[in-house]
């Protein structure tokens, strides 16, 4: 049986082909994992790992909030992944932009009702203040009203405030007006 088990057309022959194909698939899979391209977030974190005044200035407006967030995400990974611990260590401006971005993205992805559910509800107090800091006063007021009395009307008012006031656009203006709040001067000079 040893001579004919691996003969063409016999079960051993097909088993040998399957093992060979499995080895090729494993090598290709491992190679793909090793050489995969970085995600956009990873690329941004690498580009904006150290935010210098020159880098912030040359960052286009449509990318400036993403650049600041990428810089902060790098810090979250670097120190402690909990934003409630890491963000207070950052400047007021960075914290405000981060929590504003976080709540806007949560509302965009899951609707305003998600803002009062875990895990986003942890950031409600800070988020309300963050909206005010970046100049989104109507959004902050609508968010406060929605938190106080969650209803369809207050949810619609918050949704409307988010769409008309566009807090992330206000974040760009805020970042441009206070660039020193968003640069890593201590890291650059060290």
PDB file of C-alpha atoms in Angstrom:
ATOM      1  CA  UNK A   1       0.000   0.000   0.000  1.00  0.00           C
ATOM      2  CA  UNK A   2       2.966   2.378   0.636  1.00  0.00           C
ATOM      3  CA  UNK A   3       3.871   2.372  -3.092  1.00  0.00           C
ATOM      4  CA  UNK A   4       0.384   3.053  -4.366  1.00  0.00           C
ATOM      5  CA  UNK A   5      -1.026   5.317  -1.629  1.00  0.00           C
ATOM      6  CA  UNK A   6       0.615   8.411  -3.188  1.00  0.00           C
ATOM      7  CA  UNK A   7       0.069   7.327  -6.792  1.00  0.00           C
ATOM      8  CA  UNK A   8      -1.782   9.716  -9.107  1.00  0.00           C
ATOM      9  CA  UNK A   9      -5.517   9.427  -8.569  1.00  0.00           C
ATOM     10  CA  UNK A  10      -5.172   7.802  -5.139  1.00  0.00           C
ATOM     11  CA  UNK A  11      -6.262   9.464  -1.859  1.00  0.00           C
ATOM     12  CA  UNK A  12      -2.669  10.039  -0.742  1.00  0.00           C
ATOM     13  CA  UNK A  13      -1.954  12.006  -3.903  1.00  0.00           C
ATOM     14  CA  UNK A  14      -4.862  14.374  -3.211  1.00  0.00           C
ATOM     15  CA  UNK A  15      -3.876  14.627   0.434  1.00  0.00           C
ATOM     16  CA  UNK A  16      -0.352  15.593  -0.599  1.00  0.00           C
ATOM     17  CA  UNK A  17      -1.712  18.284  -2.966  1.00  0.00           C
ATOM     18  CA  UNK A  18      -3.982  19.646  -0.192  1.00  0.00           C
ATOM     19  CA  UNK A  19      -1.070  19.839   2.258  1.00  0.00           C
ATOM     20  CA  UNK A  20       1.063  21.586  -0.370  1.00  0.00           C
ATOM     21  CA  UNK A  21      -1.722  24.111  -1.154  1.00  0.00           C
ATOM     22  CA  UNK A  22      -2.269  24.665   2.570  1.00  0.00           C
ATOM     23  CA  UNK A  23       1.408  25.480   3.014  1.00  0.00           C
ATOM     24  CA  UNK A  24       1.292  27.961   0.121  1.00  0.00           C
ATOM     25  CA  UNK A  25      -1.844  29.595   1.552  1.00  0.00           C
ATOM     26  CA  UNK A  26      -0.212  29.866   5.002  1.00  0.00           C
ATOM     27  CA  UNK A  27       2.921  31.486   3.542  1.00  0.00           C
ATOM     28  CA  UNK A  28       0.846  33.976   1.528  1.00  0.00           C
ATOM     29  CA  UNK A  29      -1.318  34.820   4.545  1.00  0.00           C
ATOM     30  CA  UNK A  30       1.638  35.386   6.839  1.00  0.00           C
ATOM     31  CA  UNK A  31       3.410  37.466   4.203  1.00  0.00           C
ATOM     32  CA  UNK A  32       0.293  39.605   3.657  1.00  0.00           C
ATOM     33  CA  UNK A  33      -0.005  40.283   7.385  1.00  0.00           C
ATOM     34  CA  UNK A  34       3.633  41.291   7.557  1.00  0.00           C
ATOM     35  CA  UNK A  35       3.496  43.669   4.593  1.00  0.00           C
ATOM     36  CA  UNK A  36      -0.021  45.071   4.921  1.00  0.00           C
ATOM     37  CA  UNK A  37      -0.376  48.774   4.346  1.00  0.00           C
ATOM     38  CA  UNK A  38      -1.081  51.035   7.274  1.00  0.00           C
ATOM     39  CA  UNK A  39      -4.623  52.291   7.746  1.00  0.00           C
ATOM     40  CA  UNK A  40      -5.382  55.977   7.282  1.00  0.00           C
ATOM     41  CA  UNK A  41      -5.463  56.425  11.063  1.00  0.00           C
ATOM     42  CA  UNK A  42      -2.050  54.764  11.417  1.00  0.00           C
ATOM     43  CA  UNK A  43      -0.624  56.912   8.624  1.00  0.00           C
ATOM     44  CA  UNK A  44      -1.967  60.069  10.266  1.00  0.00           C
ATOM     45  CA  UNK A  45      -0.586  59.018  13.654  1.00  0.00           C
ATOM     46  CA  UNK A  46       2.821  58.480  12.105  1.00  0.00           C
ATOM     47  CA  UNK A  47       2.728  61.798  10.220  1.00  0.00           C
ATOM     48  CA  UNK A  48       1.487  63.816  13.193  1.00  0.00           C
ATOM     49  CA  UNK A  49       3.260  61.933  16.005  1.00  0.00           C
ATOM     50  CA  UNK A  50       5.007  65.155  17.003  1.00  0.00           C
ATOM     51  CA  UNK A  51       2.955  68.209  16.130  1.00  0.00           C
ATOM     52  CA  UNK A  52       5.248  71.129  15.392  1.00  0.00           C
ATOM     53  CA  UNK A  53       4.038  74.664  14.664  1.00  0.00           C
ATOM     54  CA  UNK A  54       5.274  74.339  11.062  1.00  0.00           C
ATOM     55  CA  UNK A  55       3.505  70.998  10.580  1.00  0.00           C
ATOM     56  CA  UNK A  56       0.251  72.352  11.999  1.00  0.00           C
ATOM     57  CA  UNK A  57       0.481  75.452   9.826  1.00  0.00           C
ATOM     58  CA  UNK A  58       1.004  73.502   6.606  1.00  0.00           C
ATOM     59  CA  UNK A  59      -1.799  71.011   7.386  1.00  0.00           C
ATOM     60  CA  UNK A  60      -4.808  71.747   5.155  1.00  0.00           C
ATOM     61  CA  UNK A  61      -7.982  72.912   6.921  1.00  0.00           C
ATOM     62  CA  UNK A  62      -9.938  69.827   5.867  1.00  0.00           C
ATOM     63  CA  UNK A  63      -7.345  67.631   7.600  1.00  0.00           C
ATOM     64  CA  UNK A  64      -6.425  69.723  10.647  1.00  0.00           C
ATOM     65  CA  UNK A  65      -8.949  68.154  13.065  1.00  0.00           C
ATOM     66  CA  UNK A  66      -7.908  64.662  11.922  1.00  0.00           C
ATOM     67  CA  UNK A  67      -4.257  65.660  12.434  1.00  0.00           C
ATOM     68  CA  UNK A  68      -4.890  66.855  15.999  1.00  0.00           C
ATOM     69  CA  UNK A  69      -6.924  63.727  16.769  1.00  0.00           C
ATOM     70  CA  UNK A  70      -4.187  61.481  15.307  1.00  0.00           C
ATOM     71  CA  UNK A  71      -1.629  63.267  17.477  1.00  0.00           C
ATOM     72  CA  UNK A  72      -3.831  62.714  20.542  1.00  0.00           C
ATOM     73  CA  UNK A  73      -4.555  59.073  19.679  1.00  0.00           C
ATOM     74  CA  UNK A  74      -0.824  58.471  19.608  1.00  0.00           C
ATOM     75  CA  UNK A  75      -0.631  59.919  23.106  1.00  0.00           C
ATOM     76  CA  UNK A  76      -3.528  57.747  24.265  1.00  0.00           C
ATOM     77  CA  UNK A  77      -1.711  54.630  23.089  1.00  0.00           C
ATOM     78  CA  UNK A  78       1.587  55.909  24.419  1.00  0.00           C
ATOM     79  CA  UNK A  79       0.457  56.616  27.990  1.00  0.00           C
ATOM     80  CA  UNK A  80      -2.903  55.190  28.936  1.00  0.00           C
ATOM     81  CA  UNK A  81      -5.752  54.221  26.622  1.00  0.00           C
ATOM     82  CA  UNK A  82      -8.432  55.825  28.827  1.00  0.00           C
ATOM     83  CA  UNK A  83      -9.261  59.322  27.526  1.00  0.00           C
ATOM     84  CA  UNK A  84     -10.691  60.395  30.882  1.00  0.00           C
ATOM     85  CA  UNK A  85      -7.222  59.921  32.351  1.00  0.00           C
ATOM     86  CA  UNK A  86      -5.089  61.087  29.420  1.00  0.00           C
ATOM     87  CA  UNK A  87      -7.070  64.110  28.211  1.00  0.00           C
ATOM     88  CA  UNK A  88      -6.864  66.156  31.423  1.00  0.00           C
ATOM     89  CA  UNK A  89      -3.086  65.953  31.023  1.00  0.00           C
ATOM     90  CA  UNK A  90      -3.400  67.698  27.662  1.00  0.00           C
ATOM     91  CA  UNK A  91      -4.074  71.367  26.996  1.00  0.00           C
ATOM     92  CA  UNK A  92      -7.631  72.654  27.339  1.00  0.00           C
ATOM     93  CA  UNK A  93      -7.789  73.141  23.582  1.00  0.00           C
ATOM     94  CA  UNK A  94      -6.704  69.593  22.777  1.00  0.00           C
ATOM     95  CA  UNK A  95      -9.186  68.158  25.259  1.00  0.00           C
ATOM     96  CA  UNK A  96     -12.003  70.306  23.889  1.00  0.00           C
ATOM     97  CA  UNK A  97     -11.309  69.344  20.282  1.00  0.00           C
ATOM     98  CA  UNK A  98     -10.994  65.668  21.199  1.00  0.00           C
ATOM     99  CA  UNK A  99     -14.278  65.430  23.101  1.00  0.00           C
ATOM    100  CA  UNK A 100     -16.081  67.561  20.521  1.00  0.00           C
ATOM    101  CA  UNK A 101     -14.798  65.252  17.761  1.00  0.00           C
ATOM    102  CA  UNK A 102     -15.672  62.147  19.784  1.00  0.00           C
ATOM    103  CA  UNK A 103     -19.280  63.181  20.408  1.00  0.00           C
ATOM    104  CA  UNK A 104     -19.804  64.451  16.855  1.00  0.00           C
ATOM    105  CA  UNK A 105     -18.508  61.170  15.390  1.00  0.00           C
ATOM    106  CA  UNK A 106     -20.645  59.144  17.807  1.00  0.00           C
ATOM    107  CA  UNK A 107     -23.763  61.130  16.867  1.00  0.00           C
ATOM    108  CA  UNK A 108     -22.902  60.820  13.164  1.00  0.00           C
ATOM    109  CA  UNK A 109     -22.355  57.073  13.365  1.00  0.00           C
ATOM    110  CA  UNK A 110     -25.033  56.001  15.861  1.00  0.00           C
ATOM    111  CA  UNK A 111     -27.414  58.948  16.191  1.00  0.00           C
ATOM    112  CA  UNK A 112     -27.809  61.428  19.038  1.00  0.00           C
ATOM    113  CA  UNK A 113     -29.469  58.815  21.266  1.00  0.00           C
ATOM    114  CA  UNK A 114     -26.081  57.074  21.499  1.00  0.00           C
ATOM    115  CA  UNK A 115     -24.681  60.131  23.286  1.00  0.00           C
ATOM    116  CA  UNK A 116     -26.619  59.205  26.412  1.00  0.00           C
ATOM    117  CA  UNK A 117     -25.633  55.539  26.346  1.00  0.00           C
ATOM    118  CA  UNK A 118     -22.467  53.820  27.454  1.00  0.00           C
ATOM    119  CA  UNK A 119     -19.635  54.437  26.692  1.00  0.00           C
ATOM    120  CA  UNK A 120     -20.360  57.953  25.349  1.00  0.00           C
ATOM    121  CA  UNK A 121     -22.340  59.070  28.389  1.00  0.00           C
ATOM    122  CA  UNK A 122     -19.056  59.133  30.333  1.00  0.00           C
ATOM    123  CA  UNK A 123     -18.029  62.128  28.251  1.00  0.00           C
ATOM    124  CA  UNK A 124     -21.285  64.089  28.452  1.00  0.00           C
ATOM    125  CA  UNK A 125     -20.208  66.724  30.978  1.00  0.00           C
ATOM    126  CA  UNK A 126     -16.832  67.240  29.332  1.00  0.00           C
ATOM    127  CA  UNK A 127     -18.438  67.192  25.882  1.00  0.00           C
ATOM    128  CA  UNK A 128     -20.915  69.920  26.740  1.00  0.00           C
ATOM    129  CA  UNK A 129     -18.097  72.163  27.981  1.00  0.00           C
ATOM    130  CA  UNK A 130     -15.998  71.242  24.928  1.00  0.00           C
ATOM    131  CA  UNK A 131     -18.729  72.428  22.568  1.00  0.00           C
ATOM    132  CA  UNK A 132     -18.727  75.766  24.387  1.00  0.00           C
ATOM    133  CA  UNK A 133     -14.943  76.092  24.272  1.00  0.00           C
ATOM    134  CA  UNK A 134     -14.769  75.654  20.485  1.00  0.00           C
ATOM    135  CA  UNK A 135     -17.644  78.100  20.002  1.00  0.00           C
ATOM    136  CA  UNK A 136     -20.526  75.695  19.359  1.00  0.00           C
ATOM    137  CA  UNK A 137     -22.802  77.374  21.892  1.00  0.00           C
ATOM    138  CA  UNK A 138     -26.095  76.315  20.269  1.00  0.00           C
ATOM    139  CA  UNK A 139     -24.884  72.703  20.155  1.00  0.00           C
ATOM    140  CA  UNK A 140     -23.810  72.869  23.817  1.00  0.00           C
ATOM    141  CA  UNK A 141     -27.203  74.278  24.809  1.00  0.00           C
ATOM    142  CA  UNK A 142     -29.086  71.687  22.739  1.00  0.00           C
ATOM    143  CA  UNK A 143     -26.923  68.917  24.199  1.00  0.00           C
ATOM    144  CA  UNK A 144     -27.616  70.167  27.744  1.00  0.00           C
ATOM    145  CA  UNK A 145     -31.361  70.260  27.038  1.00  0.00           C
ATOM    146  CA  UNK A 146     -31.254  66.760  25.551  1.00  0.00           C
ATOM    147  CA  UNK A 147     -29.343  65.425  28.559  1.00  0.00           C
ATOM    148  CA  UNK A 148     -31.798  67.039  30.963  1.00  0.00           C
ATOM    149  CA  UNK A 149     -34.931  65.914  29.106  1.00  0.00           C
ATOM    150  CA  UNK A 150     -34.295  63.202  26.517  1.00  0.00           C
ATOM    151  CA  UNK A 151     -37.184  63.377  24.057  1.00  0.00           C
ATOM    152  CA  UNK A 152     -37.778  63.397  20.329  1.00  0.00           C
ATOM    153  CA  UNK A 153     -37.983  67.199  20.358  1.00  0.00           C
ATOM    154  CA  UNK A 154     -34.702  67.737  22.209  1.00  0.00           C
ATOM    155  CA  UNK A 155     -33.026  65.055  20.094  1.00  0.00           C
ATOM    156  CA  UNK A 156     -34.205  66.823  16.929  1.00  0.00           C
ATOM    157  CA  UNK A 157     -32.967  70.152  18.293  1.00  0.00           C
ATOM    158  CA  UNK A 158     -29.553  68.629  19.015  1.00  0.00           C
ATOM    159  CA  UNK A 159     -29.438  67.032  15.577  1.00  0.00           C
ATOM    160  CA  UNK A 160     -30.333  70.374  14.014  1.00  0.00           C
ATOM    161  CA  UNK A 161     -27.686  72.224  16.059  1.00  0.00           C
ATOM    162  CA  UNK A 162     -25.031  69.704  15.036  1.00  0.00           C
ATOM    163  CA  UNK A 163     -25.943  70.135  11.361  1.00  0.00           C
ATOM    164  CA  UNK A 164     -26.268  73.911  11.305  1.00  0.00           C
ATOM    165  CA  UNK A 165     -23.453  74.879  13.666  1.00  0.00           C
ATOM    166  CA  UNK A 166     -21.012  72.191  12.506  1.00  0.00           C
ATOM    167  CA  UNK A 167     -18.833  71.918  15.619  1.00  0.00           C
ATOM    168  CA  UNK A 168     -15.982  70.207  13.751  1.00  0.00           C
ATOM    169  CA  UNK A 169     -15.727  73.188  11.392  1.00  0.00           C
ATOM    170  CA  UNK A 170     -15.613  75.429  14.452  1.00  0.00           C
ATOM    171  CA  UNK A 171     -12.824  73.191  15.773  1.00  0.00           C
ATOM    172  CA  UNK A 172     -10.739  74.075  12.703  1.00  0.00           C
ATOM    173  CA  UNK A 173     -11.159  77.786  13.392  1.00  0.00           C
ATOM    174  CA  UNK A 174     -10.384  77.214  17.072  1.00  0.00           C
ATOM    175  CA  UNK A 175      -7.207  75.264  16.251  1.00  0.00           C
ATOM    176  CA  UNK A 176      -6.069  77.925  13.790  1.00  0.00           C
ATOM    177  CA  UNK A 177      -6.702  80.705  16.331  1.00  0.00           C
ATOM    178  CA  UNK A 178      -4.665  79.001  19.107  1.00  0.00           C
ATOM    179  CA  UNK A 179      -1.988  76.898  17.397  1.00  0.00           C
ATOM    180  CA  UNK A 180       0.231  76.832  20.509  1.00  0.00           C
ATOM    181  CA  UNK A 181      -2.446  74.745  22.267  1.00  0.00           C
ATOM    182  CA  UNK A 182      -1.997  71.975  19.707  1.00  0.00           C
ATOM    183  CA  UNK A 183       1.766  71.677  19.277  1.00  0.00           C
ATOM    184  CA  UNK A 184       4.194  69.431  21.104  1.00  0.00           C
ATOM    185  CA  UNK A 185       6.696  72.139  22.031  1.00  0.00           C
ATOM    186  CA  UNK A 186       8.070  70.211  25.018  1.00  0.00           C
ATOM    187  CA  UNK A 187       8.765  67.124  22.885  1.00  0.00           C
ATOM    188  CA  UNK A 188      10.328  69.151  20.086  1.00  0.00           C
ATOM    189  CA  UNK A 189      12.637  71.142  22.343  1.00  0.00           C
ATOM    190  CA  UNK A 190      13.623  68.106  24.442  1.00  0.00           C
TER     191      UNK A 190
END
